XYZ file of C-alpha atoms in Angstrom:
687
model
C 59.016 -40.181 -24.887
C 57.926 -39.840 -28.480
C 59.986 -42.748 -29.935
C 59.412 -46.265 -31.294
C 61.440 -49.512 -30.940
C 63.980 -49.819 -33.659
C 65.809 -53.101 -33.171
C 64.298 -56.440 -33.852
C 63.733 -59.091 -31.227
C 66.718 -61.050 -32.552
C 69.030 -58.084 -32.131
C 67.724 -57.524 -28.640
C 68.553 -61.082 -27.667
C 72.139 -60.650 -28.891
C 72.794 -57.699 -26.571
C 74.001 -58.324 -23.076
C 72.316 -56.623 -20.199
C 75.670 -55.349 -18.960
C 78.767 -54.729 -20.967
C 82.140 -53.961 -19.408
C 84.689 -51.623 -20.975
C 87.711 -53.685 -19.902
C 88.422 -57.399 -19.858
C 87.160 -59.303 -16.833
C 89.610 -60.479 -14.195
C 89.371 -63.484 -11.958
C 89.221 -62.267 -8.379
C 91.765 -63.554 -5.939
C 90.513 -65.648 -3.021
C 90.773 -62.941 -0.292
C 88.161 -60.221 -0.214
C 90.645 -57.787 1.302
C 92.597 -57.596 -1.941
C 89.635 -57.338 -4.259
C 89.929 -54.408 -6.656
C 87.401 -51.666 -6.184
C 84.938 -51.736 -9.059
C 84.288 -48.405 -10.676
C 80.762 -47.675 -11.749
C 82.154 -45.976 -14.811
C 83.545 -49.316 -16.040
C 80.053 -50.577 -16.789
C 77.534 -49.469 -19.368
C 74.008 -50.567 -18.522
C 71.987 -51.278 -21.582
C 68.317 -52.093 -21.588
C 67.270 -54.051 -24.614
C 63.849 -52.417 -24.442
C 65.203 -48.854 -24.606
C 66.578 -48.706 -28.074
C 64.921 -45.546 -29.296
C 64.822 -43.579 -32.470
C 66.060 -39.981 -32.397
C 63.118 -37.598 -32.535
C 62.651 -35.486 -35.613
C 62.378 -31.720 -35.441
C 60.601 -29.879 -33.928
C 59.870 -32.618 -31.358
C 63.536 -32.987 -30.453
C 63.719 -29.301 -29.524
C 60.480 -29.567 -27.514
C 61.899 -32.571 -25.673
C 65.036 -30.625 -24.734
C 63.014 -27.642 -23.499
C 60.789 -29.858 -21.364
C 63.822 -31.602 -19.835
C 65.496 -28.240 -19.216
C 62.333 -26.970 -17.545
C 62.233 -29.955 -15.213
C 65.955 -29.594 -14.388
C 65.645 -25.893 -13.588
C 62.559 -26.500 -11.474
C 64.367 -29.150 -9.499
C 67.319 -26.826 -8.916
C 64.973 -24.121 -7.595
C 63.302 -26.645 -5.292
C 66.653 -27.784 -3.918
C 67.796 -24.168 -3.411
C 64.626 -23.260 -1.528
C 64.922 -26.359 0.628
C 68.526 -25.473 1.460
C 67.516 -21.886 2.240
C 64.663 -23.050 4.466
C 67.004 -25.410 6.303
C 69.640 -22.665 6.731
C 67.000 -20.255 8.096
C 65.816 -22.858 10.591
C 69.394 -23.531 11.754
C 70.352 -19.845 11.967
C 70.445 -18.379 15.453
C 68.039 -15.469 15.417
C 69.151 -12.443 17.476
C 67.040 -11.065 20.274
C 64.627 -8.439 18.988
C 64.017 -5.464 21.292
C 60.825 -3.398 20.902
C 60.852 0.380 21.351
C 60.404 1.743 24.846
C 58.472 4.812 23.668
C 56.661 5.968 20.548
C 56.367 9.618 19.561
C 53.301 10.140 17.376
C 53.198 13.076 14.975
C 50.508 14.424 12.673
C 53.033 15.245 9.961
C 55.916 13.192 8.669
C 59.223 14.290 10.240
C 62.031 15.070 7.815
C 65.070 15.234 10.107
C 66.200 14.842 13.712
C 69.036 16.059 15.927
C 69.969 15.718 19.600
C 71.824 18.148 21.832
C 72.200 18.110 25.602
C 68.878 16.770 26.970
C 66.731 17.727 23.992
C 65.496 16.134 20.785
C 64.789 18.382 17.788
C 62.454 17.085 15.078
C 62.191 19.104 11.879
C 59.039 18.855 9.799
C 56.097 20.872 8.572
C 56.639 24.646 8.847
C 59.248 24.387 11.582
C 60.457 22.046 14.289
C 59.464 20.683 17.677
C 61.482 20.070 20.852
C 61.176 16.958 23.026
C 62.678 15.895 26.321
C 65.090 13.006 25.720
C 64.418 11.428 29.116
C 60.648 10.994 28.814
C 59.974 11.678 25.104
C 57.501 14.438 26.001
C 56.954 17.430 23.762
C 58.219 20.732 25.138
C 57.831 23.330 22.421
C 56.689 23.769 18.815
C 58.138 26.432 16.514
C 56.087 26.738 13.314
C 56.998 30.144 11.929
C 57.863 29.021 8.386
C 55.731 28.651 5.290
C 57.682 25.605 4.062
C 58.989 22.435 5.671
C 62.345 22.016 7.362
C 64.480 19.417 5.552
C 67.698 19.523 7.588
C 68.517 20.461 11.178
C 71.835 20.673 13.011
C 72.267 21.248 16.770
C 75.584 22.299 18.355
C 76.357 22.337 22.064
C 77.840 25.660 23.226
C 78.016 24.765 26.918
C 75.102 26.477 28.593
C 73.622 27.448 25.212
C 72.783 25.694 21.956
C 72.969 26.725 18.318
C 70.418 25.405 15.813
C 70.854 25.582 12.052
C 67.780 24.943 9.887
C 67.522 24.422 6.126
C 64.052 24.514 4.559
C 62.696 23.262 1.242
C 63.802 26.455 -0.507
C 67.380 25.921 0.663
C 67.306 28.928 3.029
C 69.484 28.714 6.148
C 68.325 30.058 9.514
C 70.376 30.195 12.697
C 68.574 29.958 16.052
C 70.239 30.686 19.375
C 68.866 28.670 22.318
C 69.647 30.382 25.639
C 68.002 29.294 28.919
C 64.252 29.481 28.244
C 64.381 31.555 25.074
C 64.917 30.951 21.357
C 66.407 33.837 19.387
C 66.445 34.063 15.608
C 69.322 35.445 13.610
C 68.658 36.689 10.107
C 68.582 34.040 7.384
C 71.955 33.571 5.734
C 70.951 33.374 2.066
C 67.422 34.787 1.930
C 66.784 37.345 -0.839
C 63.745 39.378 -1.845
C 63.883 38.319 -5.504
C 62.958 34.618 -5.722
C 64.651 34.314 -9.118
C 68.002 35.103 -7.489
C 67.550 32.690 -4.613
C 70.511 30.400 -3.868
C 70.043 27.047 -2.153
C 72.108 25.411 0.579
C 73.333 21.934 -0.354
C 75.378 21.139 2.750
C 76.294 22.772 6.045
C 78.847 22.227 8.803
C 79.263 23.936 12.179
C 82.542 23.675 14.054
C 82.871 22.208 17.532
C 82.037 24.923 19.994
C 80.125 26.925 17.374
C 82.877 29.404 16.430
C 82.588 28.952 12.638
C 80.014 27.754 10.123
C 80.393 26.771 6.467
C 77.615 26.424 3.886
C 77.808 24.927 0.391
C 75.579 27.073 -1.835
C 74.304 26.698 -5.378
C 72.744 29.306 -7.625
C 72.773 30.487 -11.224
C 74.669 27.369 -12.285
C 77.559 27.947 -9.864
C 78.594 26.221 -6.662
C 80.678 27.833 -3.935
C 81.458 27.579 -0.238
C 80.690 30.425 2.174
C 82.446 30.517 5.555
C 81.182 32.610 8.490
C 82.537 33.509 11.901
C 79.805 33.291 14.531
C 79.768 36.056 17.198
C 79.063 33.826 20.221
C 80.298 36.284 22.817
C 78.241 39.093 21.301
C 75.132 36.916 21.213
C 75.574 36.010 24.860
C 75.725 39.705 25.823
C 72.719 40.544 23.665
C 70.468 37.849 25.124
C 71.777 38.375 28.664
C 71.087 42.122 28.551
C 68.492 42.572 25.806
C 67.758 46.037 24.473
C 64.197 46.298 23.241
C 63.088 48.867 20.693
C 61.609 52.073 22.149
C 58.184 51.373 20.623
C 58.081 47.732 21.666
C 54.907 46.650 23.363
C 54.521 44.474 26.398
C 55.667 40.959 25.734
C 52.872 38.532 24.974
C 53.328 34.804 25.395
C 53.467 32.989 22.080
C 50.361 30.885 21.394
C 52.430 27.862 20.339
C 54.514 27.767 23.510
C 54.205 24.616 25.625
C 55.242 24.180 29.218
C 58.013 21.739 30.039
C 56.648 18.874 32.109
C 58.362 17.739 35.287
C 60.789 14.870 34.713
C 63.204 12.825 36.732
C 66.068 15.084 35.715
C 64.262 18.448 35.605
C 62.103 19.095 38.664
C 60.871 22.596 37.860
C 58.575 23.725 35.075
C 60.244 25.780 32.368
C 58.610 27.826 29.638
C 60.400 28.068 26.307
C 59.499 31.221 24.434
C 60.351 32.517 21.003
C 61.798 35.985 21.436
C 61.689 37.390 17.949
C 61.758 41.018 19.090
C 65.432 40.722 20.095
C 67.707 41.230 17.121
C 70.968 39.308 17.217
C 74.160 40.335 15.492
C 74.722 38.801 12.108
C 77.475 36.236 11.427
C 80.614 37.671 9.836
C 81.299 36.485 6.298
C 85.048 35.791 6.116
C 85.624 33.693 3.001
C 84.092 32.541 -0.292
C 85.735 29.463 -1.816
C 85.080 28.446 -5.409
C 85.872 25.072 -7.013
C 89.406 24.777 -8.422
C 89.746 25.734 -12.040
C 90.471 22.951 -14.541
C 94.131 22.615 -15.383
C 94.833 24.223 -18.762
C 97.835 25.485 -20.661
C 100.217 27.815 -18.909
C 100.069 31.573 -19.220
C 103.597 32.073 -17.892
C 106.293 33.085 -20.304
C 109.260 31.695 -18.374
C 109.948 29.244 -15.513
C 111.049 32.184 -13.361
C 107.473 33.467 -13.323
C 106.312 30.061 -12.095
C 108.852 30.077 -9.253
C 107.892 33.618 -8.331
C 104.230 32.579 -8.162
C 104.905 29.795 -5.646
C 107.589 31.641 -3.705
C 105.446 31.692 -0.532
C 104.478 27.994 -1.067
C 100.763 28.881 -1.053
C 98.885 26.481 -3.301
C 101.935 24.341 -3.896
C 100.741 20.956 -5.169
C 97.437 22.125 -6.654
C 98.743 21.770 -10.217
C 97.667 25.286 -11.198
C 101.173 26.765 -11.410
C 103.059 24.864 -14.107
C 104.896 25.484 -17.376
C 103.043 23.054 -19.676
C 101.750 24.712 -22.820
C 98.283 24.201 -24.293
C 99.734 22.520 -27.383
C 101.398 19.917 -25.195
C 98.090 19.130 -23.495
C 96.386 18.757 -26.876
C 99.164 16.526 -28.204
C 98.960 14.274 -25.159
C 95.148 14.055 -25.484
C 95.445 13.060 -29.141
C 97.966 10.315 -28.334
C 95.771 8.994 -25.536
C 92.636 8.943 -27.700
C 94.489 7.233 -30.516
C 95.952 4.556 -28.241
C 92.680 3.738 -26.473
C 90.238 4.489 -29.259
C 88.498 1.108 -29.118
C 87.862 1.512 -25.405
C 86.572 5.070 -25.726
C 84.121 4.494 -28.593
C 80.515 4.939 -27.609
C 81.329 6.533 -24.246
C 80.014 9.996 -23.511
C 81.950 12.013 -21.005
C 79.580 13.508 -18.459
C 80.792 16.466 -16.498
C 80.520 15.564 -12.795
C 78.350 17.715 -10.570
C 80.655 19.840 -8.478
C 80.243 19.339 -4.739
C 82.450 19.736 -1.691
C 83.100 18.090 1.660
C 84.679 20.282 4.332
C 86.033 19.865 7.866
C 87.125 22.296 10.580
C 90.643 21.415 11.763
C 92.651 22.580 14.757
C 96.189 23.926 14.718
C 98.862 21.206 14.793
C 102.327 20.444 13.519
C 101.066 19.253 10.124
C 99.178 22.425 9.253
C 101.487 25.419 9.039
C 99.903 28.821 9.547
C 100.926 31.679 7.280
C 103.591 34.029 8.606
C 101.354 37.108 8.411
C 98.940 35.639 10.974
C 99.996 37.219 14.273
C 97.079 36.272 16.529
C 96.001 32.689 15.844
C 92.824 31.346 17.380
C 93.048 30.163 20.998
C 93.166 26.511 21.945
C 89.954 24.657 21.228
C 89.026 26.934 18.321
C 89.476 25.737 14.715
C 92.155 27.460 12.681
C 91.948 25.685 9.313
C 89.178 24.568 6.977
C 89.919 21.408 4.977
C 88.039 21.136 1.664
C 87.878 18.480 -1.037
C 85.940 18.878 -4.283
C 84.301 16.165 -6.353
C 86.739 14.585 -8.807
C 89.749 16.389 -7.339
C 93.008 14.730 -6.269
C 93.759 17.475 -3.758
C 92.738 18.217 -0.182
C 92.927 22.000 0.268
C 93.683 23.762 3.557
C 92.416 27.323 4.124
C 93.238 29.493 7.112
C 90.247 30.820 9.072
C 92.176 33.855 10.302
C 91.199 36.155 7.454
C 88.586 38.635 6.315
C 86.438 38.798 3.222
C 88.839 41.345 1.662
C 91.769 38.920 1.757
C 92.614 36.939 -1.338
C 91.293 33.385 -1.099
C 94.154 30.983 -1.748
C 94.864 27.703 0.034
C 97.648 27.796 2.595
C 98.343 24.123 1.955
C 97.498 21.311 -0.461
C 97.651 17.566 0.169
C 97.724 15.859 -3.239
C 96.687 12.221 -3.635
C 97.447 9.692 -6.367
C 93.764 9.325 -7.327
C 90.623 11.453 -6.966
C 89.359 11.627 -3.386
C 85.889 10.122 -3.007
C 85.384 10.153 0.783
C 86.969 12.186 3.583
C 86.144 11.783 7.252
C 87.224 13.606 10.407
C 86.961 11.890 13.787
C 84.547 13.413 16.363
C 87.542 14.532 18.438
C 89.147 16.128 15.335
C 92.287 14.061 16.050
C 92.285 11.779 13.001
C 91.534 12.234 9.323
C 90.970 9.547 6.674
C 91.085 10.216 2.939
C 89.697 7.498 0.636
C 90.514 7.577 -3.080
C 88.562 6.039 -5.926
C 91.168 3.274 -6.345
C 90.324 1.867 -2.887
C 93.381 3.295 -1.078
C 92.940 4.899 2.361
C 95.355 7.414 3.892
C 95.189 7.777 7.680
C 96.453 10.931 9.405
C 97.142 11.638 13.078
C 96.483 15.379 13.227
C 97.455 15.796 16.895
C 100.905 14.221 16.690
C 101.502 15.459 13.172
C 102.299 12.350 11.113
C 100.470 9.832 8.904
C 99.446 6.565 10.553
C 99.809 4.734 7.256
C 98.310 3.889 3.897
C 96.188 0.790 3.313
C 94.331 -0.592 0.307
C 90.968 -2.281 0.558
C 90.581 -5.771 -0.972
C 90.362 -5.948 -4.738
C 87.001 -4.819 -6.047
C 86.088 -2.935 -2.857
C 85.616 0.830 -3.063
C 84.809 3.071 -0.141
C 81.289 4.432 0.219
C 81.439 5.823 3.767
C 83.789 5.920 6.779
C 82.720 5.885 10.427
C 85.049 6.340 13.404
C 84.810 4.202 16.527
C 85.979 5.461 19.881
C 89.086 3.431 20.681
C 88.351 0.495 22.987
C 90.119 -2.528 24.454
C 88.940 -6.102 24.904
C 89.141 -6.993 28.605
C 87.893 -10.360 29.849
C 85.936 -10.905 26.647
C 84.157 -7.534 26.756
C 84.745 -4.289 24.889
C 85.720 -1.456 27.240
C 86.784 2.168 26.994
C 89.831 3.495 28.818
C 89.482 6.173 31.485
C 92.181 8.318 29.852
C 92.236 9.096 26.133
C 94.527 6.953 23.987
C 96.985 8.670 21.655
C 97.966 7.674 18.115
C 95.518 4.762 18.001
C 92.341 4.702 15.957
C 89.636 2.375 14.729
C 87.124 2.987 11.981
C 84.689 0.969 9.886
C 84.521 1.306 6.116
C 81.326 0.526 4.209
C 82.082 -0.321 0.589
C 79.985 0.044 -2.529
C 79.483 -3.739 -2.719
C 77.852 -3.724 0.780
C 80.894 -5.317 2.437
C 82.007 -3.939 5.798
C 85.640 -3.623 6.938
C 87.339 -2.708 10.224
C 90.509 -0.622 9.843
C 92.887 -0.232 12.800
C 96.077 1.814 13.008
C 98.608 2.879 15.620
C 101.993 4.524 15.745
C 104.027 1.355 16.344
C 102.445 -0.790 13.611
C 101.020 -0.166 10.198
C 97.272 -0.126 9.530
C 95.402 -3.422 9.259
C 92.040 -4.295 7.723
C 89.589 -7.048 8.693
C 86.373 -8.029 6.956
C 83.360 -7.736 9.252
C 80.647 -8.581 6.711
C 81.233 -10.200 3.338
C 79.545 -9.040 0.177
C 76.124 -10.745 -0.033
C 75.842 -13.209 -2.896
C 72.601 -15.143 -2.435
C 70.607 -13.017 0.027
C 70.791 -9.612 -1.606
C 68.065 -8.205 0.629
C 70.460 -8.542 3.580
C 72.927 -6.094 2.046
C 74.017 -3.387 4.489
C 73.018 0.082 3.292
C 73.999 2.302 6.237
C 75.960 1.970 9.479
C 76.336 4.204 12.525
C 78.605 3.869 15.580
C 76.929 3.682 18.980
C 79.158 5.724 21.286
C 77.642 4.584 24.635
C 78.320 0.912 23.755
C 82.042 0.177 23.143
C 82.741 -1.484 19.816
C 79.074 -1.553 18.787
C 77.670 -0.594 15.418
C 74.132 -0.040 14.143
C 73.511 -1.591 10.723
C 70.571 -0.885 8.419
C 69.892 -3.623 5.861
C 68.044 -3.388 2.577
C 65.186 -5.501 3.933
C 64.625 -2.964 6.741
C 66.344 -4.877 9.544
C 68.089 -2.713 12.148
C 70.733 -4.678 14.052
C 73.445 -4.031 16.622
C 76.805 -5.584 15.695
C 79.841 -6.305 17.854
C 82.851 -5.500 15.659
C 85.180 -7.588 17.828
C 83.103 -10.777 17.610
C 81.901 -9.907 14.087
C 78.358 -10.953 14.885
C 74.949 -9.429 15.464
C 74.028 -9.433 19.136
C 70.490 -8.007 18.927
C 67.993 -6.289 16.652
C 65.548 -3.407 17.059
C 62.044 -3.429 15.612
C 58.574 -2.253 16.666
C 55.812 -4.758 17.322
C 53.770 -3.937 14.233
C 54.916 -3.971 10.631
C 57.936 -1.726 10.222
C 59.159 -0.299 6.952
C 62.152 1.758 5.827
C 61.391 3.574 2.600
C 65.060 4.343 1.946
C 67.395 2.047 3.934
C 70.421 3.850 2.503
C 69.244 7.173 4.023
C 67.212 6.342 7.150
C 66.152 9.171 9.438
C 67.619 8.335 12.855
C 69.793 9.801 15.594
C 71.974 8.290 18.343
C 72.320 9.942 21.756
C 75.137 9.413 24.264
C 73.338 10.860 27.288
C 70.859 9.377 27.839
C 72.087 6.312 25.898
C 69.436 5.714 23.253
C 68.636 6.036 19.590
C 65.517 7.188 17.769
C 64.262 5.942 14.414
C 61.553 7.293 12.124
C 58.898 4.885 10.870
C 58.403 5.377 7.146
C 54.996 3.636 7.051
C 52.213 5.912 8.368
C 49.283 4.197 10.072
C 45.690 5.117 10.853
C 44.450 5.711 14.375
C 40.950 6.007 15.776
C 37.697 4.705 14.364
C 36.979 4.144 10.713
C 34.977 7.353 10.344
C 37.396 9.574 12.282
C 40.642 7.857 11.246
C 43.761 10.012 11.265
C 47.111 9.364 9.649
C 49.824 9.197 12.304
C 53.574 9.194 11.827
C 55.824 7.688 14.474
C 59.320 8.076 15.832
C 60.406 5.049 17.830
C 62.490 5.547 20.963
C 64.916 2.762 21.956
C 66.450 3.335 25.381
C 69.464 1.074 25.904
C 69.129 1.025 29.688
C 65.707 -0.626 29.355
C 67.234 -3.810 27.918
C 69.065 -5.992 30.513
C 71.779 -7.204 28.137
C 72.688 -3.706 26.946
C 72.364 -2.296 30.461
C 75.075 -4.701 31.611
C 77.382 -3.471 28.842
C 76.724 0.138 29.814
C 77.447 -0.578 33.465
C 80.820 -2.238 32.754
C 81.863 -0.148 29.766
C 85.055 1.370 31.216
C 88.253 -0.446 32.174
C 90.072 0.734 35.336
C 93.304 2.600 34.780
C 95.291 0.105 36.853
C 94.294 -2.627 34.398
C 95.396 -0.472 31.491
C 98.803 0.051 33.079
C 99.351 -3.695 33.275
C 101.484 -5.498 30.724
C 98.453 -6.666 28.781
C 97.615 -3.121 27.657
C 100.937 -1.339 28.053
C 101.042 -0.496 24.347
C 97.953 1.712 24.678
C 99.673 4.119 27.090
C 101.532 7.234 25.931
C 105.232 6.870 25.248
C 106.257 8.940 28.300
C 104.242 6.789 30.715
C 105.511 3.581 29.120
C 109.126 4.745 29.505
C 108.449 5.695 33.131
C 106.960 2.273 33.866
C 109.902 0.568 32.158
C 112.425 2.523 34.240
C 110.534 1.794 37.443
C 110.484 -1.881 36.623
C 114.204 -1.776 35.868
C 114.981 -0.052 39.180
C 112.867 -2.585 41.064
C 114.780 -5.395 39.366
C 118.104 -3.778 40.303
C 116.980 -3.414 43.921
C 116.032 -7.075 44.027
C 119.410 -8.059 42.553
C 121.221 -5.897 45.121
C 119.261 -7.487 47.954
C 120.088 -10.948 46.629
C 123.774 -10.023 46.349
C 123.764 -8.647 49.889
C 122.146 -11.842 51.246
C 124.704 -13.940 49.374
C 127.575 -11.863 50.800
C 126.178 -12.281 54.333
C 125.985 -16.043 53.939
C 129.544 -16.175 52.622
C 130.743 -14.041 55.535
C 129.066 -16.308 58.061
C 130.517 -19.389 56.401
C 134.004 -17.834 56.480
C 133.698 -17.041 60.179
C 132.567 -20.591 60.836
C 135.623 -21.959 59.058
C 137.905 -19.672 61.054
C 136.399 -20.893 64.355
C 136.722 -24.485 63.255
C 140.436 -24.049 62.404
C 141.057 -22.297 65.747
C 139.615 -25.248 67.705
C 141.794 -27.674 65.797
């Protein structure tokens, strides 16, 4: 300290070493009743510490030095506490990959279908066997890289949809040992007029396809009907051109190696000489126009416009004049002027999310549709646009000449930010920007409820879980599908994770699976993905690159997946991975290329890690006992999961059994009374 003694030796002698704030009391003889002395009652004074106050700037320097020491000590204590918490934390079991697929070029996308893995990358894509991770075929017919790939199971065939760097869409038909190319959807000769695909969706079964396109400053949605039956006839009985030469095997064709599941060798060939029929363009949907002043002259014109109820709820048909809109805007700006100053309104980029829906009691088909699609074929396309409050419903039973107007509109109280359709197309969840979720049961035709996320939580993504039960401490699927019951996980913008459950009998409930990280920000969850082969399991991708498997029932991580060497995820919020149900596995791209070979001949290799669940004993046990017997489901413990008809039948059977038991008891009681009466009669006769 930079100070000097101030008081004289005489003054120091006059001060007591300890001075009490209150008057001293004589303690009573027993120690039990002694008052507890408070340390705050004493002021400890050292006669040798009477110091002068430092002059400036030394006083400021003294404060900064003390503050520096205090902050340093706080950091030391925090690190010690963190080190102690890490040592006490139970680390999950880390499973290494069972296989590693090495590629010369970095893969951009992956998809699985049936027994095949499709990896899109440089100038095309490659096909691998899911059971042994061996390469089967390479298709490199493009001049640019493939950025997105989608594979749809058509039964004995497959449909592949590719999007390259230029945004051009190509449809490939995979039939037996041949790959057939349909003409590109949006390819044009003039590059200046090229439109790019932003998003694509193919319906279950491959009957329809929708593509979100952008070009010349506009965004729109094109919907196509895919001629599956025609394609099957064309590839089954191909008609070659008259001047076609003898077929030559493609140089990039690879033979399929023998595997445990496929015993014979199969050659996959690209058959570009066979021309397939083009998809049928049935609809072009544009974003909804902004709501402006009315052009109607009377309310009768408004009623006549919505006489057929088409577009009712979209807000387009109203009788509010432009002057009324302007007056309301002026009042709003005047009332909230201090909050609006300095803010620039940016026009949001228009985008769309769309889902193929099946016919049900909620969605009413127009009266002019005489031949609706058969069962198992989508009938309606649900569309939501960025910043819109409405969820539009468009009939798929139309042609390109028909006027494009929505057959139905579901308005919400706030703009819809996320919409998600379950894999079975039975449930739909709409999440608004105010944190409110609306849950729909599309099969039964009624909403399951409305629930709000905790305050400050806003939905980023929704992921459906196949409904499961907890039996003897383990998550299990039911043998028969469960109706009007759903479970989904909601990842929020603050990295918190929530489990939402809903059923017909009770309203929806929400439980927090992972809290928002406060201290360890690198552990924030960026992406999640359900694992269908494992009931109630969820893959989580953290910001620090950790890939873990979480049990949503126990709300804990049960294991982690990581390769032996250093692993890195360049973008944890958009990792390149895919999960397969059969065989049960998942594949993950390594974002850190590595060198192989000697120093002089070193090559850059990119890897895709293959994690087969059956190779890990703990997960293999879950797979083996992943289904609960139906007789256990029909017990009282899980009676609520059964359909209403079966529950009523079981209740009546139980009631009849109870009545039969009561009748048997009454009959036995009557027999005993009869015997006792006869005994009394005999006794009186003897007397």
